[in-house]
Every structure is written in C-alpha cells, then in structure tokens.
Coordinates of C-alpha atoms in Angstrom, one line a residue:
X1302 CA -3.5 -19.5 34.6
X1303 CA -5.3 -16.0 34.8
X1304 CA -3.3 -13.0 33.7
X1305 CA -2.5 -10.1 35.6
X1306 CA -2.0 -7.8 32.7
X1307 CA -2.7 -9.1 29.2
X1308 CA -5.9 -9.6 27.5
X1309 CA -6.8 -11.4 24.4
X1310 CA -5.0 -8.3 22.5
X1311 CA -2.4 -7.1 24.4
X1312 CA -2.3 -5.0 27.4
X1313 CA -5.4 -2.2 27.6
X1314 CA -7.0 0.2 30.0
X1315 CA -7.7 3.2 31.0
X1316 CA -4.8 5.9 30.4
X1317 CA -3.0 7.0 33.6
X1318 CA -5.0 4.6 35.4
X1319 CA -4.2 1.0 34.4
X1320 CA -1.7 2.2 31.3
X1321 CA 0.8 4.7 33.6
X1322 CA 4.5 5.4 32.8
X1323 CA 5.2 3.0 35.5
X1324 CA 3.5 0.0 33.8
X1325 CA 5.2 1.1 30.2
X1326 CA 8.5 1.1 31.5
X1327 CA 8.1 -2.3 33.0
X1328 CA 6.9 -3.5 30.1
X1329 CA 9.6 -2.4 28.1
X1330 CA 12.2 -3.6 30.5
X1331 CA 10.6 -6.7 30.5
X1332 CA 9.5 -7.7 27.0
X1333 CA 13.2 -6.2 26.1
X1334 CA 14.7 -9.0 28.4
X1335 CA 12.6 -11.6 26.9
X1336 CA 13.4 -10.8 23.0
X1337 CA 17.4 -10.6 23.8
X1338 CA 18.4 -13.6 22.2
X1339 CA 22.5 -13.5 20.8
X1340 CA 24.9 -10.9 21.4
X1341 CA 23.9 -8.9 18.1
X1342 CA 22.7 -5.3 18.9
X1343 CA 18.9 -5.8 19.5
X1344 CA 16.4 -3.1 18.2
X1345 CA 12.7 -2.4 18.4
X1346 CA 10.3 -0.5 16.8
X1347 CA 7.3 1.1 18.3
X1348 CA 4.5 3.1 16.6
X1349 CA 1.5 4.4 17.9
X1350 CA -2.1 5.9 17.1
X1351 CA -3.6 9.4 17.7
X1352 CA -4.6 9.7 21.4
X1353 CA -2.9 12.0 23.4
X1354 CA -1.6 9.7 26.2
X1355 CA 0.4 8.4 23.4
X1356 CA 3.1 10.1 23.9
X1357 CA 3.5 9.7 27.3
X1358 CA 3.2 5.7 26.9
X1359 CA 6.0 6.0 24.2
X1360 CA 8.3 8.0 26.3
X1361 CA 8.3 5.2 29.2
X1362 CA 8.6 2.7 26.6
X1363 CA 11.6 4.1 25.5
X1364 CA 13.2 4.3 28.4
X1365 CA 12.2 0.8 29.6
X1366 CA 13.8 -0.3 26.2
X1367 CA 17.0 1.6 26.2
X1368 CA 17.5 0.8 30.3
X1369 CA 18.1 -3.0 29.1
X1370 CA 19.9 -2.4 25.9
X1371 CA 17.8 -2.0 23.1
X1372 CA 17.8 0.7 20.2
X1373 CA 14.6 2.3 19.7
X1374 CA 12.8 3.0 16.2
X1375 CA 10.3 5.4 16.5
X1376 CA 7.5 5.1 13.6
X1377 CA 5.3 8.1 14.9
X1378 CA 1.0 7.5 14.0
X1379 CA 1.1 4.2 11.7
X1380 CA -1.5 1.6 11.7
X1381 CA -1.4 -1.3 13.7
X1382 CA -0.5 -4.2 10.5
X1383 CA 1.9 -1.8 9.4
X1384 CA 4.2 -1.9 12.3
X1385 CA 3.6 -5.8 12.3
X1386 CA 5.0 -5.7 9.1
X1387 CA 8.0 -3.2 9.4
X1388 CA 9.4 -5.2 12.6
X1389 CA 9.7 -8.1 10.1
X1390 CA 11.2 -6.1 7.1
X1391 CA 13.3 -4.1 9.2
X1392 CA 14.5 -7.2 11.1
X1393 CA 13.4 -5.6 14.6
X1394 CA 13.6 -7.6 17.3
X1395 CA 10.0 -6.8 18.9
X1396 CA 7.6 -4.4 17.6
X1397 CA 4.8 -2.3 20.0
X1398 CA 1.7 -0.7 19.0
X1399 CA 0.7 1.8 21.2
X1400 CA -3.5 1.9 20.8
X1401 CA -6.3 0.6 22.1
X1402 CA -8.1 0.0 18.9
X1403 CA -11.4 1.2 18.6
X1404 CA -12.2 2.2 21.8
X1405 CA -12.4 6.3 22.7
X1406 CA -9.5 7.8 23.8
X1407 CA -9.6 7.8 27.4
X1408 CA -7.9 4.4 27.1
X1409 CA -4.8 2.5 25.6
X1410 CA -2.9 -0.1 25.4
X1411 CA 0.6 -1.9 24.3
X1412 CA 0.3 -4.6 22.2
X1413 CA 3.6 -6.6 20.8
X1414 CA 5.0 -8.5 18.2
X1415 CA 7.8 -10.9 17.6
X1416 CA 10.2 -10.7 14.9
X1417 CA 8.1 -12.4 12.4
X1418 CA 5.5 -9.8 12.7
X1419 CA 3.1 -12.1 14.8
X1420 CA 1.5 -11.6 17.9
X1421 CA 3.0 -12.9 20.7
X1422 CA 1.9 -16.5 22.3
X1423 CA 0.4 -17.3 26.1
X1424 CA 3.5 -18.9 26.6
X1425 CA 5.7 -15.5 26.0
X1426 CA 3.5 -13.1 27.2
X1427 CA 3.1 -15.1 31.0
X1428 CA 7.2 -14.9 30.7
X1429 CA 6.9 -10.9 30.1
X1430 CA 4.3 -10.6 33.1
X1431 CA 6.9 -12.8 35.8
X1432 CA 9.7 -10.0 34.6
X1433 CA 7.2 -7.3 35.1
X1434 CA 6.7 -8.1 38.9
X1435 CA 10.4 -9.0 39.4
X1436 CA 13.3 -6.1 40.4
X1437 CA 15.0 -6.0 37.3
X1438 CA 18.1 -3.4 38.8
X1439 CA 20.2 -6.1 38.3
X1440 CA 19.8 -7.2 35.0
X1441 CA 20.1 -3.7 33.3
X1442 CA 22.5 -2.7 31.1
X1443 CA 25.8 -1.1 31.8
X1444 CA 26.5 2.7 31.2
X1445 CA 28.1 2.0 27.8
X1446 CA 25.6 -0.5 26.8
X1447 CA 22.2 1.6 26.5
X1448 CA 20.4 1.9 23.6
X1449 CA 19.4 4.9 21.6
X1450 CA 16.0 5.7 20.0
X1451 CA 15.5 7.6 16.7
X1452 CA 12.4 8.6 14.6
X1453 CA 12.5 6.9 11.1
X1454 CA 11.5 8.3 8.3
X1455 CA 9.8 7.0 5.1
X1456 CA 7.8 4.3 6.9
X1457 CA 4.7 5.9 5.5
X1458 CA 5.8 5.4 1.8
X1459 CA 7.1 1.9 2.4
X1460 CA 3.4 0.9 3.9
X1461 CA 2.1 2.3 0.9
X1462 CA 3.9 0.7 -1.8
X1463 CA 3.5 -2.5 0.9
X1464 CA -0.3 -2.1 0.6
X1465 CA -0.7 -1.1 -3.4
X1466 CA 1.5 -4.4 -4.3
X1467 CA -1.3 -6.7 -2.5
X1468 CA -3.2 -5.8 -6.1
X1469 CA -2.6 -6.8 -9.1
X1470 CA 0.4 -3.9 -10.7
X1471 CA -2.3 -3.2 -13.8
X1472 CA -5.2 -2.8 -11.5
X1473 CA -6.3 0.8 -11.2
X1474 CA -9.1 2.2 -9.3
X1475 CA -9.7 5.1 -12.1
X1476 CA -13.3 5.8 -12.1
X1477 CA -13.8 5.0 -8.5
X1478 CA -15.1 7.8 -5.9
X1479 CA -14.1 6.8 -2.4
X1480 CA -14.9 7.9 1.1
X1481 CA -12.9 6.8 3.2
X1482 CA -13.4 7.6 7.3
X1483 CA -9.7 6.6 9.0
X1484 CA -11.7 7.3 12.3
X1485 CA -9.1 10.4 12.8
X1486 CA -6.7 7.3 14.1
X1487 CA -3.7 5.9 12.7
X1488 CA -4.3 5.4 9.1
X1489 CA -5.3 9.8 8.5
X1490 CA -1.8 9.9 6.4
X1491 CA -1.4 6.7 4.8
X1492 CA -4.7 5.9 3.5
X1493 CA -5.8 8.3 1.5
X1494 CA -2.5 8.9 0.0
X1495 CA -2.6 5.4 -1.0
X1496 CA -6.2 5.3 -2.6
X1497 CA -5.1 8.3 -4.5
X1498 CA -1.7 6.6 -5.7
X1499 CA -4.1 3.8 -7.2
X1500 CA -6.5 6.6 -9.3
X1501 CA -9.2 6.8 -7.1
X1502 CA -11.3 10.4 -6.4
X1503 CA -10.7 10.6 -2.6
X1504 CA -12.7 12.1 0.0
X1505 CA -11.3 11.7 3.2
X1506 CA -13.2 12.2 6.7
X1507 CA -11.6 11.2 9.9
X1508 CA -8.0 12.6 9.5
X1509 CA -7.9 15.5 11.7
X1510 CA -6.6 14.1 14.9
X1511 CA -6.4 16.2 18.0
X1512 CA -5.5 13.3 20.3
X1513 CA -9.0 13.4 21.9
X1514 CA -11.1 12.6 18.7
X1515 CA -10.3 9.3 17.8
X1516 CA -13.1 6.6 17.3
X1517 CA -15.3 9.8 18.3
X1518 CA -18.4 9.0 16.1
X1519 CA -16.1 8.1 13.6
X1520 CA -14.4 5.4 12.1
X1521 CA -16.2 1.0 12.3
X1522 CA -17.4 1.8 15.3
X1523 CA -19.6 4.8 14.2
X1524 CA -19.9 4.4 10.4
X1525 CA -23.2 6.5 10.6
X1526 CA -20.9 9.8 9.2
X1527 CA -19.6 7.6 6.7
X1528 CA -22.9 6.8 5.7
X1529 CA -24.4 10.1 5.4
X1530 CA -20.8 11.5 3.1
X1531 CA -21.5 8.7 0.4
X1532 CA -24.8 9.6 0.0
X1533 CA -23.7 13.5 0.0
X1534 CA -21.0 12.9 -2.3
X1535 CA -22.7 10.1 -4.7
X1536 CA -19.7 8.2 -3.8
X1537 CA -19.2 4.2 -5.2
X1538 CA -17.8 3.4 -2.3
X1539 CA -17.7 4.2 1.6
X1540 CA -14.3 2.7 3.8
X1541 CA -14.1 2.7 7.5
X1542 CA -11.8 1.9 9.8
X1543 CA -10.6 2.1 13.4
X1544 CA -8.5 4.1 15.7
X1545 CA -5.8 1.6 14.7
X1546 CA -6.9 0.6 10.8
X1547 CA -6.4 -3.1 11.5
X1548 CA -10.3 -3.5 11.3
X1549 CA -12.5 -2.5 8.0
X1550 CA -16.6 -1.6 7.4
X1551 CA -17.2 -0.9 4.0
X1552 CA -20.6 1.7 3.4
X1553 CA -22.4 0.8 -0.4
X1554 CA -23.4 3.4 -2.9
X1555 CA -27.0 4.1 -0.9
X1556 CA -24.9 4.3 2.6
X1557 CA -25.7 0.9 3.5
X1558 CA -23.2 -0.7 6.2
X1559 CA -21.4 -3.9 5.0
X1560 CA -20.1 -6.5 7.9
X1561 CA -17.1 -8.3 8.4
X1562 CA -19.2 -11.6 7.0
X1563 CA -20.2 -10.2 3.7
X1564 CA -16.8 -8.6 3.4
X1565 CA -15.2 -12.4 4.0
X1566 CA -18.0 -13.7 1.5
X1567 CA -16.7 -11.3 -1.2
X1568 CA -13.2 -12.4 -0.7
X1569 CA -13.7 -16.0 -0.4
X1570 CA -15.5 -16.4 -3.4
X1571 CA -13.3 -14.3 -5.2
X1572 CA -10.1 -15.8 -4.3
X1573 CA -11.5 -19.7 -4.9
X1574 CA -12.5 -17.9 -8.3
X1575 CA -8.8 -17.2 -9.0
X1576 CA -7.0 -20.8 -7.4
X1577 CA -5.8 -18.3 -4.3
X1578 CA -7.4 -20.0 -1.8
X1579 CA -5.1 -22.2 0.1
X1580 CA -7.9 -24.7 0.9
X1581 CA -11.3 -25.1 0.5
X1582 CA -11.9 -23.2 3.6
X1583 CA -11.9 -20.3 5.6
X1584 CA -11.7 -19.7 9.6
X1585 CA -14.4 -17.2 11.4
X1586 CA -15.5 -17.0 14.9
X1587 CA -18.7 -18.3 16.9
X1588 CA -20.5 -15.1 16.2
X1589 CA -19.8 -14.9 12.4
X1590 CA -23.8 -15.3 10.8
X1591 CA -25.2 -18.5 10.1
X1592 CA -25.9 -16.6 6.7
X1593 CA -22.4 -17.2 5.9
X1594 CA -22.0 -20.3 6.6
X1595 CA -24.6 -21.2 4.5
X1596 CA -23.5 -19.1 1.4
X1597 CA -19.8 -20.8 1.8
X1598 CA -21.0 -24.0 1.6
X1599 CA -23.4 -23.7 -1.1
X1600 CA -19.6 -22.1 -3.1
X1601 CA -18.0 -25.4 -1.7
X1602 CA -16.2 -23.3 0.8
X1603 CA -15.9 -25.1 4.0
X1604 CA -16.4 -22.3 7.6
X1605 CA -14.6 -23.3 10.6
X1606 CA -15.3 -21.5 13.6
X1607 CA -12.7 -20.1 16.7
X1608 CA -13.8 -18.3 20.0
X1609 CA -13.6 -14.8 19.3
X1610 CA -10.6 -12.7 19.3
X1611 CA -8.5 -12.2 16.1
X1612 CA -5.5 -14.3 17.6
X1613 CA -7.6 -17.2 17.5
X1614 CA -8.9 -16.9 13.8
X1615 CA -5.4 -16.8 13.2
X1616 CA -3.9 -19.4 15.2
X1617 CA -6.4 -21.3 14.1
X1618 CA -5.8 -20.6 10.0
X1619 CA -1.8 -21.6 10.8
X1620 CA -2.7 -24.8 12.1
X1621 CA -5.1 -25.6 9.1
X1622 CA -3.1 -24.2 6.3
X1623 CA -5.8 -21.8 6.0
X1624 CA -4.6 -18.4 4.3
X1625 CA -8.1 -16.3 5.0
X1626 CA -9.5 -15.8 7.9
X1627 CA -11.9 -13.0 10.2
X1628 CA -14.1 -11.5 12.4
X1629 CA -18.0 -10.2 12.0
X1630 CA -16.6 -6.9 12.9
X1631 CA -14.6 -6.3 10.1
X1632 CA -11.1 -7.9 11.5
X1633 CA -10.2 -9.3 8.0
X1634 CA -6.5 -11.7 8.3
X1635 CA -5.1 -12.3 4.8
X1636 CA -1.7 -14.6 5.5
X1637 CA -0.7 -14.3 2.3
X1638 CA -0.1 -10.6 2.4
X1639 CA 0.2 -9.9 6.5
X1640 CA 0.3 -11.5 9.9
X1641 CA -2.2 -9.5 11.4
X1642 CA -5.7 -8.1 10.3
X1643 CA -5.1 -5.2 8.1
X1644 CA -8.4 -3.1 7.5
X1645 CA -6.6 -1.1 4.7
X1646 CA -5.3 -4.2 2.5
X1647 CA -8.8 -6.2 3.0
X1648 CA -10.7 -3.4 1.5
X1649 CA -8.4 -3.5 -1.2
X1650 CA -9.3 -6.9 -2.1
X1651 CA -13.2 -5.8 -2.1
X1652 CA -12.1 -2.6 -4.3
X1653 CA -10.4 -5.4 -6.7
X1654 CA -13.8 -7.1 -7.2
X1655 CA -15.9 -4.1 -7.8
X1656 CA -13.5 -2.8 -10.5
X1657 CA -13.2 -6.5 -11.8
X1658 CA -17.3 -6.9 -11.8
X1659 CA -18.0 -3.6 -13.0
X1660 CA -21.2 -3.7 -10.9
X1661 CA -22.6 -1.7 -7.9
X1662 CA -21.0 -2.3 -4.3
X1663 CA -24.9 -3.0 -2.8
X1664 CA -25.0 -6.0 -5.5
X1665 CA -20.9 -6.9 -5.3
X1666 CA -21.2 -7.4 -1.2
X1667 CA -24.5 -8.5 -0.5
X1668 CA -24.0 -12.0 -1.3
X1669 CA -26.4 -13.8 1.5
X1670 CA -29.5 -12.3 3.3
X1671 CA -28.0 -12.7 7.0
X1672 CA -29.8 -14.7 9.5
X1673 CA -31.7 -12.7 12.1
X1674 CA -29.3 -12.4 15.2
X1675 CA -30.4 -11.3 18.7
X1676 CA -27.4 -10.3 21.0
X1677 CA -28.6 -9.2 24.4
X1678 CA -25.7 -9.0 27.7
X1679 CA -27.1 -9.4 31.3
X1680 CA -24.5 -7.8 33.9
X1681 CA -23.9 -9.3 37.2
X1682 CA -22.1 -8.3 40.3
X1683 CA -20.2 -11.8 41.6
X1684 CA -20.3 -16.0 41.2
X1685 CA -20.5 -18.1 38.3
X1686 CA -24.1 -17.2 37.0
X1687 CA -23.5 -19.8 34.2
X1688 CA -22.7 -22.4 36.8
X1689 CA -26.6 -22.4 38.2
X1690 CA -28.8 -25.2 37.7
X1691 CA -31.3 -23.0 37.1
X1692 CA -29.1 -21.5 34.3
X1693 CA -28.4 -24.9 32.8
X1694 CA -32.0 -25.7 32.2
X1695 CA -33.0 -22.2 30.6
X1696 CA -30.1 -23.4 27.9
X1697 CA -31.2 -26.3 27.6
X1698 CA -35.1 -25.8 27.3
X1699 CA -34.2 -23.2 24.8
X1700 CA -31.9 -25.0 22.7
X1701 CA -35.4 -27.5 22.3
X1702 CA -37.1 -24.6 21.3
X1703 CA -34.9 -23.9 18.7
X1704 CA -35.4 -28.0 17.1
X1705 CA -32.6 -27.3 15.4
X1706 CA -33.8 -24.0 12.9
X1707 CA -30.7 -22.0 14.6
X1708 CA -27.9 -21.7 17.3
X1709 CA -27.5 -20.6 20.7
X1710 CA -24.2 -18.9 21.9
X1711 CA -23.7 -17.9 25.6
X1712 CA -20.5 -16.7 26.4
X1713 CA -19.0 -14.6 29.6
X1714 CA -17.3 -11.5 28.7
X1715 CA -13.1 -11.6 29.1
X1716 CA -12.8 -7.8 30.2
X1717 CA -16.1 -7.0 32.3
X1718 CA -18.8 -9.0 34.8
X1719 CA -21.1 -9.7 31.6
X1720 CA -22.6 -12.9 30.1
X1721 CA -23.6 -12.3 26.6
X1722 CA -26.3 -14.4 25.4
X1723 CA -26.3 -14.9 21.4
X1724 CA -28.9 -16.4 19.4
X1725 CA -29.6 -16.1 15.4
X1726 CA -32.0 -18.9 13.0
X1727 CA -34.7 -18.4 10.4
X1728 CA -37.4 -17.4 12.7
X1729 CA -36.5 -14.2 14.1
X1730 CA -39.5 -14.6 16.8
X1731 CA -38.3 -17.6 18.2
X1732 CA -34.8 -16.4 18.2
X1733 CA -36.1 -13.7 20.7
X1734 CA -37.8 -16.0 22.5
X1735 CA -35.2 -18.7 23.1
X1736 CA -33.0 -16.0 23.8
X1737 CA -34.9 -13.8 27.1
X1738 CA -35.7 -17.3 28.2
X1739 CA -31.5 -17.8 29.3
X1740 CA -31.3 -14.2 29.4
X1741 CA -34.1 -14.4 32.3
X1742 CA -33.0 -17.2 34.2
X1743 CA -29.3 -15.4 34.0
X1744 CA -31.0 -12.4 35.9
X1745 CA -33.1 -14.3 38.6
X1746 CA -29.2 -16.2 39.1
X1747 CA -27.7 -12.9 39.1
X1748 CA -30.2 -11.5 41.4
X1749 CA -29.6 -14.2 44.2
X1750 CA -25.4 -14.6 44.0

C-alpha cells in the first residue's frame, strides 16, 4: 500500500509547504487517538531540533495532542535518541521528534515513537494516516478532559548521565582533545557538556544555532570544517554529527573522514573482543563496502545486509537477536544501550577503544582499505525505467562484466524520480565501466518514457 504521508523515517518536507500547522495538528490528533489505550491519563513528550519552523510545528502539535486528551511534555532542542529514550523512562505514551535530520532547514518533519522508545511499525503508522483524513470533531475530548503541556526541565542532565553510563564508570577520557561539530542542531548543549563531564579538552563548533544554520556546512553532512579545526587545533579526535545527533562521522588526527563502516568495524571487533556481542554477527545495509564485509569475516564476524533505511537495520537486528547494527553514513544502532541510532553514544564506544589502545585514531579506525565504490543517480521524468528490456539487459551484461570481482546495486529512490545505480569491486576501472553501461541504458529508457 503506498503512503500518503510517511516515509521510511517519519513524516518530512518542506516547512509550510508539506509540514503546515494543519498537517501537525492532524497528526497529533490522530497519532493521540491511536496511542489511547486504558483510561489512565495519557501523556506525550515531544522535542525538537534547531530550525526555526520548529516552533510553529510544536505549537500545532500541541494542540492536536491536548484536543484529544493528552498531556504534553515539552523537552525543548534534544537529540533525536534522546527523546526515544525519555518517552520510555518517563513512561510517555508516544514520543515526537520534530527534525528533519540532516537535511537544511528549509524542511522538517515529525517522526514518532511508541512507549518502548521504538519507531513505530507500517502497520501503526497506515492506522495514523486513515485518522488523519477522517473528521475527528467527534471523537475529541470534552471541555474537562483536555490535556495540558509543560516544559520539563533537567532532560539535558538525565541524557547525559544516560550517555556517560554506556562506558565503563572508570573510563576517563583525560588526555583526549576533542572537536566535536553538533552541526549547530540538537545536540549544541548536551554534547559537549558531556565530553567535558568525562575529562576530555573540548572544542566545540556547531552550537550556535539561529534556526537557519543547521546542517549549514556543518555537522556529517559537511564534515570539511570539522576537518580543517583538528588539524588547527592538533586535536586526537574530530566528532560530527547531524541536525538531530542520531547519526556520527568521526575526523582522525590528520582530518581524515571516518565512515559509518569503519566506525561499525571498530565496534564489532571490539565488542566480540570483550564477549558483548550477542552473536557472531552484525546487520548493515546493501550499500555498506564490500571492504567490510570482508574484514568481518576474516574476525569471524558474520555481515547481514537490509535495504537501506535505519528501521530496517534494526528490524532486522530484533529478528536475529542481533545487538549491533548500522548504516555507511554513520547511523550506528546499539540495542543494548538505545532503540534508535544514537550518534553521541556510538562515538563513545570508538572514544573507549582509542583510550583502551593508546594508539592514534588514523590507525584505531582504519581497519580495512575500502573497496572502490562508484555511485552515480540518473533522473527521470515518468514510467518504470527499471522495467525496460533494454534496462534489464544493460544489468545483466554488466553483472558478466563484473565475473564475479564485485557487486552491482540498482535501486529507485523512495522520496524523488531517481534510480541510483551502485557498483564497488577490486578493480575500480571496471567498476566504472559496468556501472555507465546501466547508467546509459537508464538514460536512453528515460529519454523515450
């Protein structure tokens, strides 16, 4: 069943356009129908990052809420796998997060969670969109029976002392300089303050929000500034993340960027090392590097791969009994700690290992030499491109080219009219080559629809 209004994480758009009071309250009227379960009083808690539409999404929120009964905890700028974990510990009965990640801030979105701090399934989020197209006048709640919203305070500390206890208590980070860029999003207070808690010397970039900044060459998206400081400030270490700090880049001692997939080898090795993997096994996606793959299994670490999209690393690692899981682009899921990637707590877990090793970051996270990778996206305006015979044998032809020295991914795009055409093996040239043969063939298709 296609969706009218959720993605793969959430609802997103762009603000006052797609995301207008209109669709917030309707969401909140709806989602609040859906999580009413008992005749206890219900209660949700929203946060939010930096953009400036943020507080007009929060207001209509709040009033969808309230209109069908619901008290409202306000959290104020807090990052995305924090609120995932405060509507657990605070028994909420939903939580929202108000961001649209790491995109600029001309856009925004709602994305929710249940009571257990997880994502919500297909299944609840198709009930939410039916509400949202229904008239609701008669199911809200009486005069005596609104809810009321607050603003809590103290969330920052309890995310802190959250985040410091995912290391062991006589692990320090004494001796340690630290850059860390919170992409002037929703981490700018808690980070730092954090890092500093744990000994580190902190230099902080990224945490002067003025609602129009965010992800603005900043932050995983842009870790080029990042780059540049550590070098400036002979710094150890280098720490991005995004608008909403549920995503992590780490920068090495000579500015170097470090993926999600070297990140994910550090871990993995270092938890099998210590009996804290669950299994012999991890979960990535399809466009995690052959590289890794390769490095896991010569550790006797098994990779198992999901479509992209963090919900499905993760639904995936429930089903398997897998506790770490993540994405190329630094979405890093540690089940025993969160339900949701937390850029914060998986840099952490790197920080552990380069105090434990007592080596350089540029030797501690370069653990494979990754596979060359081509990625190249070929637009088109309407049809099935990847439907056309002459399509099908391009893939084909260039999958024989290949003989088996690498992989071909194609995949269509699940927010714009773009088929993205992946390719990575030993020999970079051929890569190229199998690659513009589909990427060709995809144009001439294109070209005739």
């Amino acid at each position: 069943m296609v969706r009218k209004y959720f993605g793969t994480d959430g609802i997103r758009g762009r603000a006052n356009s797609l995301i207008t009071p209109e669709l917030a309250l309707k969401v909140g009227q709806a989602a609040g129908l859906v999580f009413q379960r008992g005749d206890h009083r219900h209660r949700v808690v929203i946060g939010k990052d930096t953009r400036l539409s943020g507080y007009m999404i929060e207001n209509a929120l709040v009033a969808g809420f309230t209109s069908v009964g619901m008290d409202v905890l306000l959290l104020g700028p807090m990052p995305t796998p924090a609120v995932a974990m405060l509507t657990k510990s605070m028994r909420a009965d939903l939580g929202v997060m108000i961001s649209a990640s790491h995109n600029l801030f001309d856009d925004n979105g709602i994305k929710l969670f249940g009571p257990a701090g997880f994502k919500l399934s297909d299944d609840v989020e198709t009930q939410i969109e039916q509400l949202m197209d229904e008239n609701l006048d008669k199911r809200l709640a009486q005069s005596a029976s609104l809810g009321r919203a607050r603003r809590i305070d103290g969330v920052h500390d309890r995310y802190i002392e959250f985040a410091k206890r995912t290391l062991p208590r006589d692990l320090s980070l004494d001796g340690l300089r630290v850059v860390v860029d919170c992409a002037n999003g929703a981490a700018y207070k808690v980070v730092p303050e954090a890092l500093w808690e744990l000994g580190a010397d902190v230099i902080s970039i990224g945490v002067e929000p003025d609602g129009f900044n965010i992800n603005k060459d900043c932050g995983s998206t842009s870790p080029e500034t990042l780059s540049r400081k550590v070098r400036e400030m002979r710094a150890d270490i280098g720490i991005a993340l995004d608008g909403d700090a549920d995503r992590v880049i780490i920068v090495d001692e000579r500015g170097h960027v470090v993926d999600g997939d070297q990140l994910l080898a550090v871990i993995a090795q270092s938890w099998k090392d210590d009996g804290r993997l669950s299994k012999p096994g991890i979960v990535a996606t399809v466009m995690s590097n052959l590289g890794l793959e390769r490095y896991l299994k010569e550790q006797g670490i098994e990779l198992l791969r999901t479509p992209v999209g963090d919900r499905y690393v993760l639904e995936q690692m429930q089903k398997g009994g897998y506790n770490l899981g993540g994405e190329q682009s630094g979405h890093i899921i540690m089940s025993d700690f969160a339900t949701t990637g937390d850029g914060f707590v998986a840099a952490l877990q790197v920080l552990a290992v380069v105090q434990r090793l007592g080596r350089p970051v540029s030797e501690v996270c370069h653990r494979f030499e990754p596979m060359p990778q081509i990625l190249k996206n070929v637009r088109y305006r309407t049809g099935k491109p990847l439907d056309n015979p002459g399509v099908k044998s391009a893939i084909v032809d260039a999958e024989k080219r290949l003989n088996g020295s690498g992989r071909l991914l194609i995949r269509p795009s699940g927010t714009e009219p773009v088929i993205r055409v992946m390719g990575e093996g030993d020999n970079r040239d051929l890569v190229e080559e199998a690659v513009d043969m589909v990427v060709s063939a995809l144009g001439t298709a294109s070209a005739a629809a």
